[in-house]
PDB file of C-alpha atoms in Angstrom:
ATOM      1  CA  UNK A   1     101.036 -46.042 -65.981  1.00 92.00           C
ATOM      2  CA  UNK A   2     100.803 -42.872 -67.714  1.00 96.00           C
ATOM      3  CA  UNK A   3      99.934 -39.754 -64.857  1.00 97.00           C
ATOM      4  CA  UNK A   4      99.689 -36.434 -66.042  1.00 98.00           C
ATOM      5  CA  UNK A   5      99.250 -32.949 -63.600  1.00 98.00           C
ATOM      6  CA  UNK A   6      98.504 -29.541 -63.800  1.00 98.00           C
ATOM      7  CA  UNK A   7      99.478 -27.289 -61.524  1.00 97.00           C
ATOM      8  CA  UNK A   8      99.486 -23.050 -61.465  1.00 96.00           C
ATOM      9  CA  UNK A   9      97.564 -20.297 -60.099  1.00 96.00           C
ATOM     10  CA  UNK A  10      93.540 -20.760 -58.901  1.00 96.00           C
ATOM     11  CA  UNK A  11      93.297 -17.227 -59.199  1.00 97.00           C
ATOM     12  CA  UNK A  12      94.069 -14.723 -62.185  1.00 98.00           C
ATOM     13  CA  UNK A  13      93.128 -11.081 -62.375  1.00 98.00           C
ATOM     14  CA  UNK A  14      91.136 -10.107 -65.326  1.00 97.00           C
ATOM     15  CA  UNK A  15      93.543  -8.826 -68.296  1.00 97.00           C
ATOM     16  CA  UNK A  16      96.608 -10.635 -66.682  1.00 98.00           C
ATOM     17  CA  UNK A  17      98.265 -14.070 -68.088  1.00 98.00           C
ATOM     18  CA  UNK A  18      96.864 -17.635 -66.992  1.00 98.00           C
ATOM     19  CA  UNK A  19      99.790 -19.676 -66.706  1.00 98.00           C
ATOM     20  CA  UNK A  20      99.721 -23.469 -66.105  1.00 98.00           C
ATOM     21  CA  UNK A  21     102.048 -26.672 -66.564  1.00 98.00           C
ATOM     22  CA  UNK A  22     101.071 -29.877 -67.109  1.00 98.00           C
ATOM     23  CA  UNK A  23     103.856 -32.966 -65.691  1.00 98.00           C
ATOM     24  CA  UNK A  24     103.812 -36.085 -67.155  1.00 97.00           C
ATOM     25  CA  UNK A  25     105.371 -38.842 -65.323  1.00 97.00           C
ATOM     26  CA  UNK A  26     105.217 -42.862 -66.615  1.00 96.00           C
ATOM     27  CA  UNK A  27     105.754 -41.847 -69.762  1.00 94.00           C
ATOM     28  CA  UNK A  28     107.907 -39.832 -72.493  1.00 95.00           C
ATOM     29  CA  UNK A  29     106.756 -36.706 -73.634  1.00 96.00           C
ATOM     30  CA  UNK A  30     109.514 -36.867 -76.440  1.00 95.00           C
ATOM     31  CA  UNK A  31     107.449 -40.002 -77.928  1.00 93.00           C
ATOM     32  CA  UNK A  32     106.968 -39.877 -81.532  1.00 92.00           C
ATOM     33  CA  UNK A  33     103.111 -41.662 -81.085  1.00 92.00           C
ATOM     34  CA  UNK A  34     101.428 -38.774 -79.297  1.00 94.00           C
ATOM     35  CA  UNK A  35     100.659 -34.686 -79.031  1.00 94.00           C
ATOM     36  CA  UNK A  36     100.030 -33.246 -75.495  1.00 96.00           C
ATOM     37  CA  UNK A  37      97.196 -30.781 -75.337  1.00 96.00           C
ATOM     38  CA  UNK A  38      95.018 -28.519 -73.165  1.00 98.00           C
ATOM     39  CA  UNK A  39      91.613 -29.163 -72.508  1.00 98.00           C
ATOM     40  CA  UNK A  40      88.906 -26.543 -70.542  1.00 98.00           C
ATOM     41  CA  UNK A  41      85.737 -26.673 -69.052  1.00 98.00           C
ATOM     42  CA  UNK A  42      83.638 -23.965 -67.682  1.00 98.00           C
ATOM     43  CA  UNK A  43      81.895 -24.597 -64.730  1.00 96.00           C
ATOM     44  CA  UNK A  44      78.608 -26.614 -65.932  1.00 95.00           C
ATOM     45  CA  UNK A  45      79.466 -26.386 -69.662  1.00 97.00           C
ATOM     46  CA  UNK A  46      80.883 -28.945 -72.159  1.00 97.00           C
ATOM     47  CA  UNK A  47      84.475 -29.436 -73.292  1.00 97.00           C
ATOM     48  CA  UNK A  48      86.331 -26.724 -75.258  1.00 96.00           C
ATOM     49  CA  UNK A  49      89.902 -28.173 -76.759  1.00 94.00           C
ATOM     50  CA  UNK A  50      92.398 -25.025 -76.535  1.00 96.00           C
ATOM     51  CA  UNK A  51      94.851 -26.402 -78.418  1.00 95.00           C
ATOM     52  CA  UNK A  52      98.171 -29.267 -78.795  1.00 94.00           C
ATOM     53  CA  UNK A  53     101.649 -29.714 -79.249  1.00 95.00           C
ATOM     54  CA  UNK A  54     104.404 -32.316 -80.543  1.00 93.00           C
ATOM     55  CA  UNK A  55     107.202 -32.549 -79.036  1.00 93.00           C
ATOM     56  CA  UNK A  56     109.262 -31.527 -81.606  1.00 93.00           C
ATOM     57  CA  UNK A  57     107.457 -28.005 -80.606  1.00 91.00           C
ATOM     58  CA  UNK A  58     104.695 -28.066 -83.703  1.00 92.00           C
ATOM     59  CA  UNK A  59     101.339 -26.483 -82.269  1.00 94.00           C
ATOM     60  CA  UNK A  60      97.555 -26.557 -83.157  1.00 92.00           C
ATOM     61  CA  UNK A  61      95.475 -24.574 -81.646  1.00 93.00           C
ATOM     62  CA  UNK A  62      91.554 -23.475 -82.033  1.00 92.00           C
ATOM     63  CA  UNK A  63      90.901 -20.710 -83.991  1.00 90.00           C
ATOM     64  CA  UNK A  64      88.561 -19.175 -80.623  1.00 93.00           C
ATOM     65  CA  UNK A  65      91.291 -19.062 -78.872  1.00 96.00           C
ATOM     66  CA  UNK A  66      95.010 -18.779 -81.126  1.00 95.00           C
ATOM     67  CA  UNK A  67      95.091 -15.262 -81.050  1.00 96.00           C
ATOM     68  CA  UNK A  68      95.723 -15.102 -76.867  1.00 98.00           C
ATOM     69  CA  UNK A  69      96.746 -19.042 -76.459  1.00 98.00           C
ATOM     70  CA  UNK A  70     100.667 -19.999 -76.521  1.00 98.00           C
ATOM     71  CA  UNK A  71     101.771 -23.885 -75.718  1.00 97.00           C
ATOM     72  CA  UNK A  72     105.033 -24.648 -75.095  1.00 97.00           C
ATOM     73  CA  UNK A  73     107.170 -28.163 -74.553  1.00 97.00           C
ATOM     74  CA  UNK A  74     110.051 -28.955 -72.080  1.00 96.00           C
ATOM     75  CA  UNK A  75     110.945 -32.247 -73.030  1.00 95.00           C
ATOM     76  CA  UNK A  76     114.068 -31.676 -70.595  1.00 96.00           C
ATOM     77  CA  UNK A  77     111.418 -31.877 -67.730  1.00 97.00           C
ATOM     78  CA  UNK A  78     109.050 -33.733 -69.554  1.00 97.00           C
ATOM     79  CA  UNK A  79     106.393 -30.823 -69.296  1.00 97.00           C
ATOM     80  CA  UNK A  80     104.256 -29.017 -71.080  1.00 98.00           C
ATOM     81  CA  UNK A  81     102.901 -25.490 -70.307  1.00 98.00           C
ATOM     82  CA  UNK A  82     100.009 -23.221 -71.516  1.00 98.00           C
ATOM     83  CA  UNK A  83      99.550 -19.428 -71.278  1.00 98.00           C
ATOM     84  CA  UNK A  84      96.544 -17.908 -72.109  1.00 98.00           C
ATOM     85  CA  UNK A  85      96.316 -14.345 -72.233  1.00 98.00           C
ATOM     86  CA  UNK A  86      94.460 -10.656 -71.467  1.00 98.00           C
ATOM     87  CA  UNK A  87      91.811 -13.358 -69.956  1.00 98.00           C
ATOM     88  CA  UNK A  88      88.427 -12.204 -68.830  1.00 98.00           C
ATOM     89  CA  UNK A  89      85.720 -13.735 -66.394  1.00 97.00           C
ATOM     90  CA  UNK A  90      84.584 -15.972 -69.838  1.00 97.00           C
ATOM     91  CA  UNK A  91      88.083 -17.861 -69.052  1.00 98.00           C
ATOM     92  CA  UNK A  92      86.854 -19.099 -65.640  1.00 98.00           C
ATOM     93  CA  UNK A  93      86.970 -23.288 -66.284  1.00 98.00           C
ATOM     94  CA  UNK A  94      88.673 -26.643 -65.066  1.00 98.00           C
ATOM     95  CA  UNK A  95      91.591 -26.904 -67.373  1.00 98.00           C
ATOM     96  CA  UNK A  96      92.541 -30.340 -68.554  1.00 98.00           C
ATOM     97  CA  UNK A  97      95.964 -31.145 -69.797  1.00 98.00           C
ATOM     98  CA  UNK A  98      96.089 -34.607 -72.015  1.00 97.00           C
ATOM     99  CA  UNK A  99      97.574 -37.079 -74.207  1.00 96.00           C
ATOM    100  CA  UNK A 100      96.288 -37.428 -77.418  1.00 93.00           C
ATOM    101  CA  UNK A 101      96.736 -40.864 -78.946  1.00 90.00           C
ATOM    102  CA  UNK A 102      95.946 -42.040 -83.016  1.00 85.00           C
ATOM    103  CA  UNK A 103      93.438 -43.838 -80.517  1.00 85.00           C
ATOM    104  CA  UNK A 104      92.044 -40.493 -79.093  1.00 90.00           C
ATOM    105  CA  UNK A 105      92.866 -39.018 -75.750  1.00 95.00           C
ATOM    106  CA  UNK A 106      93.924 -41.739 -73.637  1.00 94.00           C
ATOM    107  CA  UNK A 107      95.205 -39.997 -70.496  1.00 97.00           C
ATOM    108  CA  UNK A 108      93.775 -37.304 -68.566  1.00 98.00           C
ATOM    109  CA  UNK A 109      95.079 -34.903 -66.057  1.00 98.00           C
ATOM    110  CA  UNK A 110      92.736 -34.463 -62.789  1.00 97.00           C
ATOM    111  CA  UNK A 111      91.935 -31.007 -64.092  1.00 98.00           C
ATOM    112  CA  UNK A 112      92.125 -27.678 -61.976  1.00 98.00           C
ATOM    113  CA  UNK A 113      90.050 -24.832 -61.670  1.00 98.00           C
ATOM    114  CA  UNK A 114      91.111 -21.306 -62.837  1.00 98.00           C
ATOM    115  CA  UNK A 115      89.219 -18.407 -61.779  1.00 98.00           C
ATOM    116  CA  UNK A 116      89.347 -14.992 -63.546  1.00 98.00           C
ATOM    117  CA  UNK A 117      88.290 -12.197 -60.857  1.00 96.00           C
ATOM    118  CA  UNK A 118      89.639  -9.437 -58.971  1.00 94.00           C
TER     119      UNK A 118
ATOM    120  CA  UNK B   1      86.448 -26.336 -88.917  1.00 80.00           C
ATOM    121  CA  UNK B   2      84.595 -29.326 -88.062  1.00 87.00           C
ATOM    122  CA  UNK B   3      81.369 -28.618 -85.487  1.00 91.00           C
ATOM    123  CA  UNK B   4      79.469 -32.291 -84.055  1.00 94.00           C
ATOM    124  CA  UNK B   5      75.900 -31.455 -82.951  1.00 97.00           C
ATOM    125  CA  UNK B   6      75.193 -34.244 -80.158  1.00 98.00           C
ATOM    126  CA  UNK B   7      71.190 -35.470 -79.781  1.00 97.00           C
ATOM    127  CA  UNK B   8      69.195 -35.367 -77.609  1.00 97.00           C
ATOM    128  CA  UNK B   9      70.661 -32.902 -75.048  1.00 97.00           C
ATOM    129  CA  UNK B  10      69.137 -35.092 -72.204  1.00 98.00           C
ATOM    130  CA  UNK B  11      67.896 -38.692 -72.131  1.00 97.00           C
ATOM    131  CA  UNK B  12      66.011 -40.139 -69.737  1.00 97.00           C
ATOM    132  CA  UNK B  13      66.178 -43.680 -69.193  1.00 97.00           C
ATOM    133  CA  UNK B  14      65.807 -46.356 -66.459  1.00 97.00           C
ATOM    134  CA  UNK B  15      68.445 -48.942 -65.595  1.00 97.00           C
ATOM    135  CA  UNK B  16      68.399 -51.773 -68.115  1.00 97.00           C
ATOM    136  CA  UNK B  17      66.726 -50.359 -70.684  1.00 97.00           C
ATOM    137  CA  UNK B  18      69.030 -49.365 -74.500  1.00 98.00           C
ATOM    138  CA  UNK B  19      70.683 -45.863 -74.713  1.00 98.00           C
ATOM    139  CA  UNK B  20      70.585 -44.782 -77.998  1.00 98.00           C
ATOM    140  CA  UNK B  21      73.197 -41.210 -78.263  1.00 98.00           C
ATOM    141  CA  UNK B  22      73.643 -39.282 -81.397  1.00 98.00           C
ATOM    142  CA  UNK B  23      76.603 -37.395 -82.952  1.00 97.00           C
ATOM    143  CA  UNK B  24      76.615 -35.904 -86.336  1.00 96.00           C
ATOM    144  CA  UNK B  25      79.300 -33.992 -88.095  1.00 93.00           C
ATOM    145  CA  UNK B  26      79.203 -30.224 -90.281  1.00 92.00           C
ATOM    146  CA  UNK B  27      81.128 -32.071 -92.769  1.00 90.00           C
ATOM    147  CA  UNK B  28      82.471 -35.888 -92.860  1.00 90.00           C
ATOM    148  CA  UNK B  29      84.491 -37.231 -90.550  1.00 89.00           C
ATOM    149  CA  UNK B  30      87.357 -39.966 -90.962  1.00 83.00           C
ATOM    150  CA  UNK B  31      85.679 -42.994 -88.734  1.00 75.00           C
ATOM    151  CA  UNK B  32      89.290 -43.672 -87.805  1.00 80.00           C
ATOM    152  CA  UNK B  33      89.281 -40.426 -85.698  1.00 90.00           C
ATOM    153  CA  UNK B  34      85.681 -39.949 -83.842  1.00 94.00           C
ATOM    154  CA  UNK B  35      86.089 -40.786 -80.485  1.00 96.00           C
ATOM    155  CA  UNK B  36      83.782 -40.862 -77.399  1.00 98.00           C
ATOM    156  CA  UNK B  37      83.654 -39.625 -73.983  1.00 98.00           C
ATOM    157  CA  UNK B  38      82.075 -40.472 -70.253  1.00 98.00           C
ATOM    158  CA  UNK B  39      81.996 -37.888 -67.982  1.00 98.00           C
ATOM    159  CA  UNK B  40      81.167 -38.380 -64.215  1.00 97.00           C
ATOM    160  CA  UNK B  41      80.415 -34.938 -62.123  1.00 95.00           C
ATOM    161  CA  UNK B  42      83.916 -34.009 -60.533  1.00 95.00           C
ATOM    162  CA  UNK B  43      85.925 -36.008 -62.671  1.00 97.00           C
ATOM    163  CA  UNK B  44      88.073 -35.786 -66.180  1.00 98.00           C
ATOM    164  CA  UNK B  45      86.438 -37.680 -69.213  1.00 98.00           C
ATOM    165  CA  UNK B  46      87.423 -41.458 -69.770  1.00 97.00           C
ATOM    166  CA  UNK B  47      87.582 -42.779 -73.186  1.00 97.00           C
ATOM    167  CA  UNK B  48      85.110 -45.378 -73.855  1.00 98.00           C
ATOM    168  CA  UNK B  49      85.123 -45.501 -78.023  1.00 97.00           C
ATOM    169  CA  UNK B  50      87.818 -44.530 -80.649  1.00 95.00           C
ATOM    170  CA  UNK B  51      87.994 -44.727 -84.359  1.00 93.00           C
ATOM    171  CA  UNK B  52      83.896 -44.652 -84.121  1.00 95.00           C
ATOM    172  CA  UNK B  53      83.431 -48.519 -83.637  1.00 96.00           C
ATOM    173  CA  UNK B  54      87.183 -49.859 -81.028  1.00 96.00           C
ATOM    174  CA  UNK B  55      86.409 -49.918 -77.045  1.00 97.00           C
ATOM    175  CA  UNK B  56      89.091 -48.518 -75.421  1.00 96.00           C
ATOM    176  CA  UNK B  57      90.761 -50.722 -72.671  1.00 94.00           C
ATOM    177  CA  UNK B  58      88.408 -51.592 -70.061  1.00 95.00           C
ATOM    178  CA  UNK B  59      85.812 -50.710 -71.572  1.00 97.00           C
ATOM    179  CA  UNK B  60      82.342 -53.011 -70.849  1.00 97.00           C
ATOM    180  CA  UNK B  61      80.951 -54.383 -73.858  1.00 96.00           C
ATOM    181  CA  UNK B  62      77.912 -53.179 -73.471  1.00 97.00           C
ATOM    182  CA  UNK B  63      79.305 -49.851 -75.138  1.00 98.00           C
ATOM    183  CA  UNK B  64      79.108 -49.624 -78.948  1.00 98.00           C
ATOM    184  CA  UNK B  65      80.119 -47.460 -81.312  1.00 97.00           C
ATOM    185  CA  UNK B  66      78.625 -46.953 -84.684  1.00 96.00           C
ATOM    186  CA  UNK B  67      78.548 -44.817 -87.728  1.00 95.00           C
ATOM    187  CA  UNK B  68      80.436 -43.359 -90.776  1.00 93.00           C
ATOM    188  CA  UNK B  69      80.780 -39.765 -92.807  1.00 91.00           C
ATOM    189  CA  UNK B  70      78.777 -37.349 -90.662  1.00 93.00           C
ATOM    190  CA  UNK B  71      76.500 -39.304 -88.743  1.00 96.00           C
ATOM    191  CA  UNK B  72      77.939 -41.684 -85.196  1.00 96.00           C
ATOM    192  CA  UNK B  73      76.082 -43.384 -82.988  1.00 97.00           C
ATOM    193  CA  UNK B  74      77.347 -44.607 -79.177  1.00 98.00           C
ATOM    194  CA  UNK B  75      75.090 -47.018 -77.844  1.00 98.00           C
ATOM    195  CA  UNK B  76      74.685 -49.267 -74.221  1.00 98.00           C
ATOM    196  CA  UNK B  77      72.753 -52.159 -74.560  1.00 96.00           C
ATOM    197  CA  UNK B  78      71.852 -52.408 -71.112  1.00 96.00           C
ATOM    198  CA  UNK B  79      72.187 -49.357 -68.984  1.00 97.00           C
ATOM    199  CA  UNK B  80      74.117 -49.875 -65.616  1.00 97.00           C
ATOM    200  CA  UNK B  81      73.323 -47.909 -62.719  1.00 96.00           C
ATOM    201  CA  UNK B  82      77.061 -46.355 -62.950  1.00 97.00           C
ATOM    202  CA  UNK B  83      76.407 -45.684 -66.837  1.00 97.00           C
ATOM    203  CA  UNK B  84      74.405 -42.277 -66.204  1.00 97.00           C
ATOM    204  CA  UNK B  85      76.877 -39.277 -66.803  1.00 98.00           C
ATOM    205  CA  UNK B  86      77.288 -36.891 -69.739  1.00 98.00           C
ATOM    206  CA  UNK B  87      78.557 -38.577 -72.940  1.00 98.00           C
ATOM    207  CA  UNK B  88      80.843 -36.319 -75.726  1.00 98.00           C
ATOM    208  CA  UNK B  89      81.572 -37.654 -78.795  1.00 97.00           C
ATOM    209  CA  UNK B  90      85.270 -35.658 -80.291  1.00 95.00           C
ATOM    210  CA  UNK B  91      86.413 -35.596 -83.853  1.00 93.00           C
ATOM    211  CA  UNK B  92      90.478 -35.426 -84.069  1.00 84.00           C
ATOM    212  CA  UNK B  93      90.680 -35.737 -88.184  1.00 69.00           C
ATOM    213  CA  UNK B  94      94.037 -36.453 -89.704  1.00 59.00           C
ATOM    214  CA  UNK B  95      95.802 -33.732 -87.978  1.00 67.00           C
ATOM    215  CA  UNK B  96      95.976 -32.713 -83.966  1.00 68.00           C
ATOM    216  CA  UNK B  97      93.102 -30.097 -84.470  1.00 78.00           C
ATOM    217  CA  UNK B  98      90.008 -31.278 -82.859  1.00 85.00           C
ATOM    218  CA  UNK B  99      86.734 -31.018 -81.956  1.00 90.00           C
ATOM    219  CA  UNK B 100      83.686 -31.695 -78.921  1.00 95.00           C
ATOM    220  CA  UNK B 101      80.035 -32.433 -79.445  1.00 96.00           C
ATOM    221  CA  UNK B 102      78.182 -30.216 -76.577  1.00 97.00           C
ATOM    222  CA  UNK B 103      77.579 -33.376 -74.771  1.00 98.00           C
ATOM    223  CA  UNK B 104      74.687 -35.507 -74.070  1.00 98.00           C
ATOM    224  CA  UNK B 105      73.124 -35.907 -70.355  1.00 98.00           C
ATOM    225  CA  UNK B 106      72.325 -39.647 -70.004  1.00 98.00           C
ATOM    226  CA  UNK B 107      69.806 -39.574 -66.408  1.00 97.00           C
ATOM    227  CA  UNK B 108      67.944 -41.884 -64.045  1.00 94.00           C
ATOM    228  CA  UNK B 109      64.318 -41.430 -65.147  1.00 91.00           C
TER     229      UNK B 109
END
């Protein structure tokens, strides 16, 4: 069974770097059939994709976002990590990391919530 | 860029009755990669539908999908009590770029 997890910082000062991995255990990241991606949610608002990445180190990301948004693979470690940058209060959300599938996103990460304040 | 405009915004519906949810696309949409979402407060999203029309593993068949080029349909047949959550229907295309409808709130009327 697939499990992925996020882990990093709750709390990030406005203009700083939000930093967060996502661990994948059950599974290889180094698998030809998927991309691993981040996911957010602000608190009582819909789902927002941030962006993806093979593990060959090809990334997609959303054009909102690309400008401030870097994904990066570990395939030693079989992580994946996101870092989102000069982040405001608007960045406050659950962030998801996932697995997306030909068959859509399959496997989910619990999610955790990053808040943007001083 | 692809956006999916998701109708209505809230249904309200009693258990047993049909839930009819809507997605439509800016532009078409492969049906191989439109894919939909439950949502349970607290939790991550669950797939229930891929390539518009496939249940996803575990999936009760009272969940169909429907629909081609910009216009996808997710219905339940019989509504459960567990079935009221928010619903997202997600357009992934033929490359890893993607897409969420703004959701629809399925509640207990």
């Amino acid at each position: 069974q697939v499990q992925l997890q996020e882990s990093g910082p709750g709390l990030v000062k406005p203009s700083e770097t939000l930093s967060l991995t996502c661990s994948v255990s059950g599974g290889s990241i180094s698998s030809s059939s998927y991309y691993w991606g981040w996911i957010r949610q602000p608190p009582g608002k819909g789902l927002e994709w941030i962006g993806n990445i093979y593990y060959r180190g090809s990334t997609y990301y959303n054009p909102s976002l690309k400008s401030r948004v870097t994904i990066s693979v570990d395939t030693s470690k079989n992580q994946f990590s996101l870092k989102l940058s000069s982040v405001t209060a608007a960045d406050t959300a659950v962030y998801y990391c996932a697995r997306l599938a030909a068959a859509g996103i399959d496997y989910w990460g619990q999610g955790t919530l990053v808040t943007v304040s001083s | 860029e692809i956006v999916l405009t998701q109708s209505p915004g809230t249904l309200s519906l009693s258990p047993g009755e049909r839930a009819t949810l809507s997605c439509r696309a800016s532009q078409s949409v492969s049906s191989s990669y439109l894919a939909w979402y439950q949502q349970k407060p607290g939790q991550a999203p669950r797939l229930l539908v891929y390539g518009a029309s496939s249940r996803a593993t575990d999936i009760p068949d009272r969940f169909s999908g429907s629909g081609s080029g910009t216009d996808f349909t997710l219905t339940i047949s019989r509504l459960e009590p567990e079935d009221f959550a928010v619903y997202y229907c997600q357009q992934y295309g033929n490359s890893p770029a993607f897409s969420f409808g703004q959701g629809t709130k399925l509640e207990i009327k």
